[in-house]
Structure formats: structure tokens, C-alpha cells
Amino acid sequence: METNAKEIKTKPIFALVDVNNFYVSCERVFNPRLEGVPMVVLSNNDGCAVARSAEAKALGVKMGEPWHKLKDLAKQHGILAYSSNYTLYGDMSQRAVEVLSTFTPNLEVYSVDESFLQIESVLKLYPSATDMGHHMRERMRQWLGLPVCVGIGPTKTLAKLANHMAKKMLQFNGVCDLHAIPRAERVQLMATIDVSEVWGVGRRVAARLNEMGIYTVLDLRNAKPAEIRKHFNVVMERTCQELRGVPCLELEDVAPDKQQIMSSKSFGQPVTEVSDLCEAISAYVERAAQKLRAQQSLTGGLYVFLRTNPFDPKAAQYSANHHVSFGVPTDDTRLISDLAVQVIKHLFKPGFVYKKAGVMLTGLSEKASHQHDLFADTAGQDKSAKLMKALDEINGRFGRDSLICASSGFDRRWAMRCSNRSPKYTTCWSEAPIVF
């Protein structure tokens, strides 16, 4: 007699691996003398603290605090400030993903310093999930020099929560596996963590939850999902279910294409001339168009804006923006740049000191599924595609901005400040570390 064997589906187990103080840790990899030193990494133009070492946090340095307000504190306690080195951080992030991929191919890159891994199929290689987490920490430290914390749980939301506990609670020694914690203790821990620490619960949502009498993670876990959906949306309902151990979110193997692409920066010094604005906007288009082609998309619209410094009460204020559409969607840097320059000339008004400008590519569509115009200049489009491919390949091989449009300028007086940037240790031969 034949019997149909029922397929037993293994319950998913997620791990969230997060690099501690990522920008700071990247700087310390190549300059070990920074270990134990209070330090911050600053945003564009050395404006605000966007990363803080544990020592700087202990001294009261807040995230996003302007550097000019910290200089007295820095002088008193010897706080060091580094300019953002995005090239280094991006390369180290990619290396971190490659290391984590040696544990499992089921991986989602969530952010520059965080990755989700689905590990139930490879757990048999380790005595326990906690042991696997410690192996991840050791390998990341040994191969890259980066310190990480690991959170493990039956859902992505619980893995994220476990990672928070691994960071904040010393008893876990950097690895928190919720499966290994007795239920009573797990419930007690959830009752001590503010609901704002739940993944996806921002400050405003937390305030609304507080009004409903929900103050802790345990409160949200015990709330009725239907009631949560009634007051919020289906996303919050899923969060509530995930806190109960019901998986609602799967790994995203491939990051979804962006629906809009923005490129914008504050100027390194005040800009008053339209020629400088045109150079800057052309350079921003180059960056946006490169990202556009990388995801194999075309843009159907262009949004351009500029503004003065709203934080300077003594300066005359002015801001303007304009959106235009392309007759035919494109990914050609030259066409987008020409239109952006025309718009910025239209928006420009003399007599103002400009602080920031930017572009946004809108109406994105897949290049592969684009419906071509019967009367289009196909020969010209083919030449454009080949030129853009050559442009990207040259910049990919020899480094960003190796080949640029002349309209983006060469002097670039408006370029952002980075007076204390560390070398591009891993991506530039002339800045590679030297061992004596």
C-alpha cells in the first residue's frame, strides 16, 4: 500500500548581522591607534556627526549634532573628527557581504552595514545558532577587522530586535539567539524594551502607540493585530504578527529597483555664479545617470531644485524647483545634463548666496521593456548606448570621474569639503596602505 509522504517545511530562522559603528570601525581597521579614542565621522562638508564611537557617545555626542557646536567638547576630551570616506565604506560594505556569503547564499543586504541571513538550512554545520553567530563575529573580525553583533530569531523583526539586545545587553556577548532564551525570560526582556526600538516603529508611530497604552515591545506583541491594522496599516499588522513569531517578511534576494533617483549635495563654499551652479548640476546628473543605467532603467522626467542656506538668518532666502518631462525616456547623461542646465539657468536669480542644489530622475521604467518610437533615430540611440556603456566601463575600471562631461567642470570650487578624509585604502593604488 502506497502512502503519500507529506512534505515537512522547516521553519525559517533569520540572523541579522550589523557592523558596530560602521564608519568609525572602517577608519579603525586601517588606523589601529584610533581604538579606544573618542571620534566621530562627519557628514558632507564636515557638517554633522553621522557616526560616533562608543567613547564619543559616552561623552554625550548626539547623532546629527553639528560639528561646530562640538568643538569645545572635542578640545576638552580630545575627540577626533574624520570626513566621510564613502568610497572606503562602500568597498568595506561589499567585502562584509562577501564574508557573510560564506555562511549561506540566502542573504539580503539591508543597508550599508546590515544584512539578513536565512540560516535554518545550514545550522546543522554548527552545534547551535549561537555558535554560528560567534563564528560570524570571529570571521568578520579576523578577515576584515570589523566588529559585529548578531541577532537571531524566527522572523526578520525578531532578528532585528535580537540584534538590538546583542548590542545593548552585555550578557549576550554580541550574539543573541531568541530561541536559546527561556520563554519567561524572553517575555521579561521584551517588557523592558521601549516600543520605539521595534523595526519600522518611528518616533511618530511610537507616540501614537503610547496613546493606545502600548509602551513596550511586549505590549505591541500582545496587541490584537486587527486592532493595530485598524489604527495604522497592514505593515504594522505584519510587525505585530512577526513579534509573535509568525513570519510575514521574506528575504529580498535582489534589491528592488529605485522608483526615483536623487543626487544632491550642499556646496563646499557659497555659490553666487550661475556657471558654478551649472557645473554642479551637471556633476549631479552624472552620478544619477550612472545609477540609472546600473539598474537598467530609463528616466521620463527630471526634477531640479536649488536653495540658499535656511540656517543663516542673516542671508536673503530663496528656493526654487522645476519638473520637466522627456519626450522619449532616456539614460543618456548628455541629454539629461543639457536639460538640467537649462532648468538651473531658468531658476537662477542673481544676488543670492546658494548653498545646495540637486536633481531627481522620475518616471523610471525598465529599459528592456521600453516601447520604442517607430520614427525614432535608432542609429543615434545605438551610438548613445555604446557611448554610455564605454563611459561606465572606463569609470568602473579606472575609478569614478576618470571620464566626465566637460559641462561638469574641472576646477569645481563648489565641491564639498572633506578636509580630514582618510585615504581610499582599498580602491586607489596611490592611497593603499604601506607596510614597512
Tab-separated table of C-alpha atoms in Angstrom:
chain	number	residue	atom	x	y	z
A	1	MET	CA	0.000	0.000	0.000
A	2	GLU	CA	1.383	3.366	-1.095
A	3	THR	CA	1.368	6.394	1.168
A	4	ASN	CA	1.917	9.988	0.240
A	5	ALA	CA	4.700	11.442	2.337
A	6	LYS	CA	3.843	14.910	3.489
A	7	GLU	CA	6.499	17.483	2.875
A	8	ILE	CA	7.746	18.874	6.146
A	9	LYS	CA	8.647	22.527	5.795
A	10	THR	CA	11.406	23.716	8.080
A	11	LYS	CA	10.536	26.866	9.965
A	12	PRO	CA	12.723	29.783	8.902
A	13	ILE	CA	15.429	31.159	11.163
A	14	PHE	CA	16.820	34.619	10.444
A	15	ALA	CA	20.044	36.255	11.546
A	16	LEU	CA	20.724	39.981	11.346
A	17	VAL	CA	24.412	40.860	11.252
A	18	ASP	CA	25.172	44.516	11.958
A	19	VAL	CA	28.611	46.158	11.959
A	20	ASN	CA	29.085	48.210	15.129
A	21	ASN	CA	29.562	51.947	14.452
A	22	PHE	CA	30.315	51.083	10.823
A	23	TYR	CA	32.044	54.269	9.594
A	24	VAL	CA	34.133	54.515	12.759
A	25	SER	CA	35.038	50.827	12.587
A	26	CYS	CA	36.177	51.172	8.955
A	27	GLU	CA	38.512	54.001	9.961
A	28	ARG	CA	39.930	51.931	12.830
A	29	VAL	CA	40.697	48.939	10.597
A	30	PHE	CA	43.432	50.901	8.840
A	31	ASN	CA	44.444	53.082	11.788
A	32	PRO	CA	44.523	50.892	14.923
A	33	ARG	CA	45.720	53.837	17.002
A	34	LEU	CA	42.129	55.087	16.883
A	35	GLU	CA	40.961	52.154	19.039
A	36	GLY	CA	39.646	53.465	22.342
A	37	VAL	CA	39.844	57.083	21.136
A	38	PRO	CA	36.633	59.163	21.127
A	39	MET	CA	35.922	60.009	17.486
A	40	VAL	CA	33.166	60.952	15.062
A	41	VAL	CA	32.711	60.752	11.318
A	42	LEU	CA	31.121	63.835	9.778
A	43	SER	CA	28.535	64.254	7.035
A	44	ASN	CA	29.098	66.017	3.723
A	45	ASN	CA	31.082	69.247	4.043
A	46	ASP	CA	32.123	68.173	7.531
A	47	GLY	CA	28.765	69.300	8.855
A	48	CYS	CA	27.250	66.911	11.411
A	49	ALA	CA	28.238	63.762	13.287
A	50	VAL	CA	26.809	60.796	11.370
A	51	ALA	CA	28.813	58.114	13.197
A	52	ARG	CA	30.149	58.085	16.752
A	53	SER	CA	32.471	55.774	18.572
A	54	ALA	CA	31.277	54.305	21.868
A	55	GLU	CA	33.680	56.680	23.637
A	56	ALA	CA	32.137	59.711	21.894
A	57	LYS	CA	28.625	58.542	22.766
A	58	ALA	CA	29.678	58.258	26.415
A	59	LEU	CA	30.769	61.900	26.300
A	60	GLY	CA	27.279	62.955	25.206
A	61	VAL	CA	27.814	63.420	21.459
A	62	LYS	CA	24.421	63.063	19.781
A	63	MET	CA	23.721	61.706	16.319
A	64	GLY	CA	23.402	64.551	13.804
A	65	GLU	CA	24.908	67.155	16.116
A	66	PRO	CA	26.704	69.941	14.162
A	67	TRP	CA	30.474	69.752	14.443
A	68	HIS	CA	30.888	73.469	15.088
A	69	LYS	CA	28.852	73.009	18.282
A	70	LEU	CA	31.109	70.155	19.398
A	71	LYS	CA	34.480	71.851	19.032
A	72	ASP	CA	34.728	72.940	22.685
A	73	LEU	CA	33.787	69.442	23.866
A	74	ALA	CA	36.223	67.951	21.362
A	75	LYS	CA	39.052	70.143	22.587
A	76	GLN	CA	38.293	69.256	26.196
A	77	HIS	CA	38.183	65.482	25.663
A	78	GLY	CA	40.332	65.015	22.560
A	79	ILE	CA	37.500	63.947	20.241
A	80	LEU	CA	38.793	63.356	16.720
A	81	ALA	CA	36.689	64.162	13.652
A	82	TYR	CA	37.052	62.465	10.261
A	83	SER	CA	35.440	63.466	6.966
A	84	SER	CA	33.209	60.837	5.378
A	85	ASN	CA	35.111	58.447	3.115
A	86	TYR	CA	32.204	56.905	1.221
A	87	THR	CA	34.454	55.113	-1.269
A	88	LEU	CA	36.164	53.216	1.549
A	89	TYR	CA	32.908	52.499	3.388
A	90	GLY	CA	31.195	51.217	0.241
A	91	ASP	CA	34.062	48.860	-0.538
A	92	MET	CA	34.233	47.568	3.039
A	93	SER	CA	30.466	47.006	2.959
A	94	GLN	CA	30.805	44.865	-0.167
A	95	ARG	CA	33.617	42.879	1.445
A	96	ALA	CA	31.448	42.292	4.518
A	97	VAL	CA	28.686	40.876	2.308
A	98	GLU	CA	31.199	38.554	0.626
A	99	VAL	CA	32.335	37.234	4.014
A	100	LEU	CA	28.756	36.643	5.184
A	101	SER	CA	28.023	34.840	1.914
A	102	THR	CA	30.477	32.135	3.006
A	103	PHE	CA	27.931	31.106	5.650
A	104	THR	CA	24.837	30.947	3.449
A	105	PRO	CA	23.782	32.104	-0.030
A	106	ASN	CA	20.388	33.130	1.388
A	107	LEU	CA	21.308	36.721	2.161
A	108	GLU	CA	19.647	40.126	1.883
A	109	VAL	CA	21.729	43.291	2.012
A	110	TYR	CA	19.507	45.550	4.095
A	111	SER	CA	21.811	48.559	4.374
A	112	VAL	CA	25.471	49.524	4.102
A	113	ASP	CA	26.192	47.908	7.485
A	114	GLU	CA	23.376	45.355	7.937
A	115	SER	CA	22.483	42.066	6.267
A	116	PHE	CA	19.764	39.496	6.906
A	117	LEU	CA	20.685	35.815	6.534
A	118	GLN	CA	18.302	32.854	6.465
A	119	ILE	CA	20.211	30.114	8.245
A	120	GLU	CA	17.938	27.150	9.081
A	121	SER	CA	19.336	25.077	6.192
A	122	VAL	CA	22.971	25.440	7.351
A	123	LEU	CA	22.523	25.208	11.132
A	124	LYS	CA	23.404	21.507	11.089
A	125	LEU	CA	27.014	22.563	10.457
A	126	TYR	CA	27.210	24.150	13.928
A	127	PRO	CA	26.404	22.968	17.459
A	128	SER	CA	23.819	25.767	17.760
A	129	ALA	CA	22.653	29.016	16.214
A	130	THR	CA	24.505	30.907	18.938
A	131	ASP	CA	27.693	29.085	17.992
A	132	MET	CA	27.145	30.043	14.351
A	133	GLY	CA	26.677	33.660	15.393
A	134	HIS	CA	30.017	33.639	17.222
A	135	HIS	CA	31.684	32.117	14.149
A	136	MET	CA	30.304	35.036	12.111
A	137	ARG	CA	31.728	37.525	14.595
A	138	GLU	CA	35.128	35.856	14.619
A	139	ARG	CA	35.362	35.619	10.840
A	140	MET	CA	34.312	39.255	10.288
A	141	ARG	CA	36.882	40.380	12.853
A	142	GLN	CA	39.661	38.129	11.519
A	143	TRP	CA	39.119	38.661	7.786
A	144	LEU	CA	38.061	42.331	7.775
A	145	GLY	CA	38.818	43.712	11.217
A	146	LEU	CA	35.177	44.746	11.667
A	147	PRO	CA	33.271	44.172	14.939
A	148	VAL	CA	29.701	42.937	14.501
A	149	CYS	CA	26.716	41.903	16.589
A	150	VAL	CA	24.365	39.103	15.584
A	151	GLY	CA	20.665	38.777	16.349
A	152	ILE	CA	18.842	35.509	15.640
A	153	GLY	CA	15.089	34.889	15.623
A	154	PRO	CA	12.201	33.137	13.831
A	155	THR	CA	11.244	36.322	11.936
A	156	LYS	CA	13.145	39.273	10.492
A	157	THR	CA	11.566	41.643	13.015
A	158	LEU	CA	12.593	39.427	15.945
A	159	ALA	CA	16.102	39.018	14.492
A	160	LYS	CA	16.346	42.806	14.357
A	161	LEU	CA	15.166	43.016	17.966
A	162	ALA	CA	17.653	40.316	18.988
A	163	ASN	CA	20.432	42.321	17.347
A	164	HIS	CA	19.457	45.325	19.470
A	165	MET	CA	19.667	43.151	22.562
A	166	ALA	CA	23.047	41.749	21.487
A	167	LYS	CA	24.361	45.320	21.242
A	168	LYS	CA	22.882	46.748	24.399
A	169	MET	CA	22.981	43.801	26.832
A	170	LEU	CA	26.442	42.613	27.816
A	171	GLN	CA	25.263	39.161	28.933
A	172	PHE	CA	24.825	38.106	25.293
A	173	ASN	CA	28.453	38.827	24.349
A	174	GLY	CA	27.470	40.170	20.934
A	175	VAL	CA	25.206	37.268	19.885
A	176	CYS	CA	21.553	36.989	20.935
A	177	ASP	CA	19.565	33.945	19.836
A	178	LEU	CA	15.964	34.306	20.960
A	179	HIS	CA	15.434	30.547	20.592
A	180	ALA	CA	18.025	29.933	23.320
A	181	ILE	CA	16.306	32.194	25.861
A	182	PRO	CA	13.640	30.593	28.092
A	183	ARG	CA	10.161	31.931	27.336
A	184	ALA	CA	9.688	33.591	30.744
A	185	GLU	CA	12.998	35.417	30.436
A	186	ARG	CA	12.231	36.406	26.835
A	187	VAL	CA	8.908	37.905	27.883
A	188	GLN	CA	10.594	39.789	30.704
A	189	LEU	CA	13.199	41.231	28.345
A	190	MET	CA	10.522	42.378	25.880
A	191	ALA	CA	8.779	44.162	28.733
A	192	THR	CA	11.912	46.252	29.387
A	193	ILE	CA	12.467	47.428	25.788
A	194	ASP	CA	10.708	50.555	24.537
A	195	VAL	CA	8.359	50.012	21.593
A	196	SER	CA	10.301	52.611	19.579
A	197	GLU	CA	13.119	50.039	19.279
A	198	VAL	CA	10.949	47.784	17.109
A	199	TRP	CA	11.978	47.706	13.455
A	200	GLY	CA	9.753	50.096	11.494
A	201	VAL	CA	8.347	51.924	14.538
A	202	GLY	CA	9.456	55.530	14.250
A	203	ARG	CA	9.035	58.353	16.715
A	204	ARG	CA	5.588	59.394	15.470
A	205	VAL	CA	4.269	55.836	15.350
A	206	ALA	CA	5.642	55.209	18.841
A	207	ALA	CA	3.798	58.276	20.133
A	208	ARG	CA	0.519	57.011	18.640
A	209	LEU	CA	1.116	53.566	20.125
A	210	ASN	CA	1.725	55.179	23.531
A	211	GLU	CA	-1.676	56.851	23.243
A	212	MET	CA	-3.145	53.358	22.842
A	213	GLY	CA	-1.364	52.187	26.005
A	214	ILE	CA	1.391	50.368	24.092
A	215	TYR	CA	4.762	51.326	25.572
A	216	THR	CA	6.961	48.250	25.283
A	217	VAL	CA	7.802	45.542	22.776
A	218	LEU	CA	5.743	43.115	24.841
A	219	ASP	CA	2.734	45.439	24.699
A	220	LEU	CA	2.894	45.516	20.905
A	221	ARG	CA	3.401	41.752	20.739
A	222	ASN	CA	0.285	41.199	22.868
A	223	ALA	CA	-1.836	43.717	20.932
A	224	LYS	CA	-4.547	42.427	18.615
A	225	PRO	CA	-3.207	42.515	15.033
A	226	ALA	CA	-6.618	43.508	13.638
A	227	GLU	CA	-6.749	46.458	16.041
A	228	ILE	CA	-3.255	47.538	15.012
A	229	ARG	CA	-4.228	47.390	11.351
A	230	LYS	CA	-7.346	49.434	12.059
A	231	HIS	CA	-5.319	52.270	13.619
A	232	PHE	CA	-2.282	52.038	11.318
A	233	ASN	CA	-1.896	49.828	8.239
A	234	VAL	CA	-1.116	46.300	7.068
A	235	VAL	CA	2.619	46.895	7.540
A	236	MET	CA	2.183	47.488	11.270
A	237	GLU	CA	-0.131	44.480	11.470
A	238	ARG	CA	2.666	42.356	9.995
A	239	THR	CA	5.105	43.807	12.523
A	240	CYS	CA	2.773	42.753	15.316
A	241	GLN	CA	2.496	39.250	13.846
A	242	GLU	CA	6.258	38.986	13.410
A	243	LEU	CA	6.779	39.845	17.077
A	244	ARG	CA	4.561	36.824	17.812
A	245	GLY	CA	6.906	34.637	15.774
A	246	VAL	CA	4.739	34.483	12.641
A	247	PRO	CA	6.962	35.103	9.567
A	248	CYS	CA	5.411	37.717	7.286
A	249	LEU	CA	8.550	39.064	5.609
A	250	GLU	CA	10.800	37.033	3.343
A	251	LEU	CA	14.343	37.750	2.261
A	252	GLU	CA	14.670	40.043	-0.726
A	253	ASP	CA	17.291	38.254	-2.803
A	254	VAL	CA	17.576	41.196	-5.191
A	255	ALA	CA	17.115	44.770	-4.071
A	256	PRO	CA	14.122	46.314	-5.862
A	257	ASP	CA	14.889	48.976	-8.441
A	258	LYS	CA	14.542	52.527	-7.224
A	259	GLN	CA	11.465	54.382	-8.397
A	260	GLN	CA	13.290	57.703	-8.176
A	261	ILE	CA	16.988	58.544	-8.171
A	262	MET	CA	18.250	61.685	-6.463
A	263	SER	CA	21.689	63.259	-6.498
A	264	SER	CA	22.189	66.290	-4.285
A	265	LYS	CA	24.851	67.820	-2.045
A	266	SER	CA	25.494	71.021	-0.174
A	267	PHE	CA	28.251	73.125	-1.675
A	268	GLY	CA	31.660	73.231	-0.026
A	269	GLN	CA	31.608	77.007	-0.222
A	270	PRO	CA	28.888	79.566	-1.008
A	271	VAL	CA	27.948	79.773	-4.690
A	272	THR	CA	26.830	83.007	-6.327
A	273	GLU	CA	27.585	82.438	-10.041
A	274	VAL	CA	25.291	80.592	-12.443
A	275	SER	CA	28.331	78.962	-14.074
A	276	ASP	CA	29.191	77.182	-10.820
A	277	LEU	CA	25.575	76.053	-10.430
A	278	CYS	CA	25.585	74.655	-13.960
A	279	GLU	CA	28.785	72.696	-13.270
A	280	ALA	CA	27.407	71.297	-10.024
A	281	ILE	CA	24.065	70.266	-11.509
A	282	SER	CA	25.832	68.568	-14.420
A	283	ALA	CA	28.048	66.623	-11.997
A	284	TYR	CA	24.987	65.539	-10.012
A	285	VAL	CA	23.331	64.338	-13.221
A	286	GLU	CA	26.410	62.222	-13.990
A	287	ARG	CA	26.074	60.425	-10.688
A	288	ALA	CA	22.303	59.936	-11.014
A	289	ALA	CA	22.528	58.735	-14.627
A	290	GLN	CA	25.198	56.194	-13.683
A	291	LYS	CA	22.865	54.727	-11.056
A	292	LEU	CA	20.032	54.780	-13.585
A	293	ARG	CA	21.992	52.705	-16.077
A	294	ALA	CA	23.225	50.360	-13.344
A	295	GLN	CA	19.645	49.253	-12.677
A	296	GLN	CA	18.859	49.092	-16.422
A	297	SER	CA	16.239	51.848	-16.294
A	298	LEU	CA	15.229	54.900	-18.314
A	299	THR	CA	14.002	58.206	-16.931
A	300	GLY	CA	10.949	60.009	-18.246
A	301	GLY	CA	11.209	63.108	-16.088
A	302	LEU	CA	13.666	65.433	-14.379
A	303	TYR	CA	13.214	67.445	-11.176
A	304	VAL	CA	15.753	70.212	-10.456
A	305	PHE	CA	15.980	72.381	-7.343
A	306	LEU	CA	18.266	74.913	-5.686
A	307	ARG	CA	18.175	76.880	-2.442
A	308	THR	CA	20.079	79.212	-0.182
A	309	ASN	CA	21.097	78.356	3.377
A	310	PRO	CA	17.921	78.276	5.515
A	311	PHE	CA	20.032	78.120	8.693
A	312	ASP	CA	21.641	81.513	8.049
A	313	PRO	CA	19.167	84.074	9.437
A	314	LYS	CA	21.216	86.999	8.102
A	315	ALA	CA	21.162	85.837	4.474
A	316	ALA	CA	18.431	86.592	1.948
A	317	GLN	CA	16.423	83.433	1.328
A	318	TYR	CA	15.367	81.919	-1.979
A	319	SER	CA	14.461	78.440	-3.174
A	320	ALA	CA	13.036	77.178	-6.430
A	321	ASN	CA	12.349	73.944	-8.261
A	322	HIS	CA	11.009	72.776	-11.574
A	323	HIS	CA	9.961	69.461	-13.136
A	324	VAL	CA	10.203	68.701	-16.843
A	325	SER	CA	9.449	65.605	-18.915
A	326	PHE	CA	11.440	63.979	-21.677
A	327	GLY	CA	9.705	63.359	-24.982
A	328	VAL	CA	11.389	59.969	-25.115
A	329	PRO	CA	12.683	58.222	-21.942
A	330	THR	CA	16.486	58.177	-21.838
A	331	ASP	CA	19.556	57.156	-19.854
A	332	ASP	CA	21.999	59.368	-21.774
A	333	THR	CA	23.969	61.577	-19.391
A	334	ARG	CA	24.427	64.245	-22.056
A	335	LEU	CA	20.719	64.668	-22.769
A	336	ILE	CA	19.768	64.734	-19.099
A	337	SER	CA	22.596	67.152	-18.272
A	338	ASP	CA	21.680	69.553	-21.102
A	339	LEU	CA	18.099	69.752	-19.865
A	340	ALA	CA	19.160	70.127	-16.222
A	341	VAL	CA	21.478	73.014	-17.098
A	342	GLN	CA	18.669	74.766	-18.986
A	343	VAL	CA	16.395	74.414	-15.955
A	344	ILE	CA	19.016	75.682	-13.479
A	345	LYS	CA	19.625	78.751	-15.650
A	346	HIS	CA	15.883	79.389	-15.591
A	347	LEU	CA	15.697	79.025	-11.793
A	348	PHE	CA	18.804	81.082	-11.031
A	349	LYS	CA	18.398	84.580	-9.618
A	350	PRO	CA	21.417	86.848	-9.108
A	351	GLY	CA	22.096	88.429	-5.743
A	352	PHE	CA	21.605	85.281	-3.664
A	353	VAL	CA	24.159	83.016	-1.997
A	354	TYR	CA	23.295	79.407	-2.860
A	355	LYS	CA	24.017	76.520	-0.502
A	356	LYS	CA	22.522	73.456	-2.194
A	357	ALA	CA	21.193	72.149	-5.484
A	358	GLY	CA	20.169	68.772	-6.802
A	359	VAL	CA	18.394	66.640	-9.376
A	360	MET	CA	15.899	63.802	-9.207
A	361	LEU	CA	15.186	61.379	-12.034
A	362	THR	CA	11.489	60.482	-12.090
A	363	GLY	CA	9.120	58.315	-14.107
A	364	LEU	CA	11.582	55.429	-14.224
A	365	SER	CA	10.861	52.433	-16.429
A	366	GLU	CA	12.627	49.201	-17.350
A	367	LYS	CA	14.883	49.648	-20.342
A	368	ALA	CA	14.275	46.100	-21.563
A	369	SER	CA	10.503	46.602	-21.774
A	370	HIS	CA	10.582	50.119	-23.238
A	371	GLN	CA	8.312	50.592	-26.262
A	372	HIS	CA	10.389	52.233	-28.991
A	373	ASP	CA	9.115	55.003	-31.224
A	374	LEU	CA	8.520	53.895	-34.819
A	375	PHE	CA	10.047	57.146	-36.104
A	376	ALA	CA	12.919	57.323	-33.595
A	377	ASP	CA	16.531	57.742	-34.656
A	378	THR	CA	17.605	54.174	-33.900
A	379	ALA	CA	21.127	54.743	-35.196
A	380	GLY	CA	21.566	57.655	-32.811
A	381	GLN	CA	20.163	55.614	-29.932
A	382	ASP	CA	22.599	52.778	-30.649
A	383	LYS	CA	25.528	55.218	-30.636
A	384	SER	CA	24.276	56.702	-27.354
A	385	ALA	CA	24.026	53.254	-25.735
A	386	LYS	CA	27.563	52.322	-26.816
A	387	LEU	CA	28.952	55.646	-25.594
A	388	MET	CA	27.271	55.338	-22.190
A	389	LYS	CA	28.500	51.744	-21.868
A	390	ALA	CA	32.062	52.853	-22.613
A	391	LEU	CA	31.738	55.712	-20.120
A	392	ASP	CA	30.611	53.386	-17.335
A	393	GLU	CA	33.255	50.756	-18.121
A	394	ILE	CA	36.084	53.305	-18.060
A	395	ASN	CA	34.912	54.817	-14.768
A	396	GLY	CA	34.399	51.341	-13.345
A	397	ARG	CA	37.919	50.275	-14.276
A	398	PHE	CA	39.906	53.411	-13.527
A	399	GLY	CA	37.807	54.997	-10.784
A	400	ARG	CA	34.874	57.351	-10.516
A	401	ASP	CA	35.152	60.580	-12.523
A	402	SER	CA	38.039	59.264	-14.618
A	403	LEU	CA	35.921	60.313	-17.592
A	404	ILE	CA	33.421	63.132	-17.166
A	405	CYS	CA	31.356	65.553	-19.205
A	406	ALA	CA	33.135	68.866	-19.747
A	407	SER	CA	29.991	70.636	-18.560
A	408	SER	CA	30.610	69.389	-15.001
A	409	GLY	CA	33.834	71.403	-14.810
A	410	PHE	CA	37.379	70.681	-13.732
A	411	ASP	CA	38.103	73.262	-11.012
A	412	ARG	CA	34.889	72.540	-9.089
A	413	ARG	CA	35.218	75.289	-6.496
A	414	TRP	CA	31.764	74.292	-5.276
A	415	ALA	CA	32.797	70.723	-4.392
A	416	MET	CA	32.074	69.568	-0.853
A	417	ARG	CA	34.682	69.952	1.872
A	418	CYS	CA	36.447	66.887	3.224
A	419	SER	CA	39.457	68.396	4.945
A	420	ASN	CA	40.152	65.355	7.126
A	421	ARG	CA	39.314	62.406	4.890
A	422	SER	CA	41.294	59.219	5.361
A	423	PRO	CA	42.896	57.591	2.275
A	424	LYS	CA	40.923	55.311	-0.033
A	425	TYR	CA	42.931	52.379	1.274
A	426	THR	CA	41.223	49.602	-0.686
A	427	THR	CA	40.287	51.205	-4.017
A	428	CYS	CA	43.165	53.522	-5.001
A	429	TRP	CA	46.730	52.300	-5.623
A	430	SER	CA	48.265	55.656	-4.735
A	431	GLU	CA	46.450	55.644	-1.362
A	432	ALA	CA	46.969	51.972	-0.460
A	433	PRO	CA	48.473	51.375	2.999
A	434	ILE	CA	52.242	50.827	3.074
A	435	VAL	CA	53.773	48.230	5.377
A	436	PHE	CA	57.391	48.788	6.408
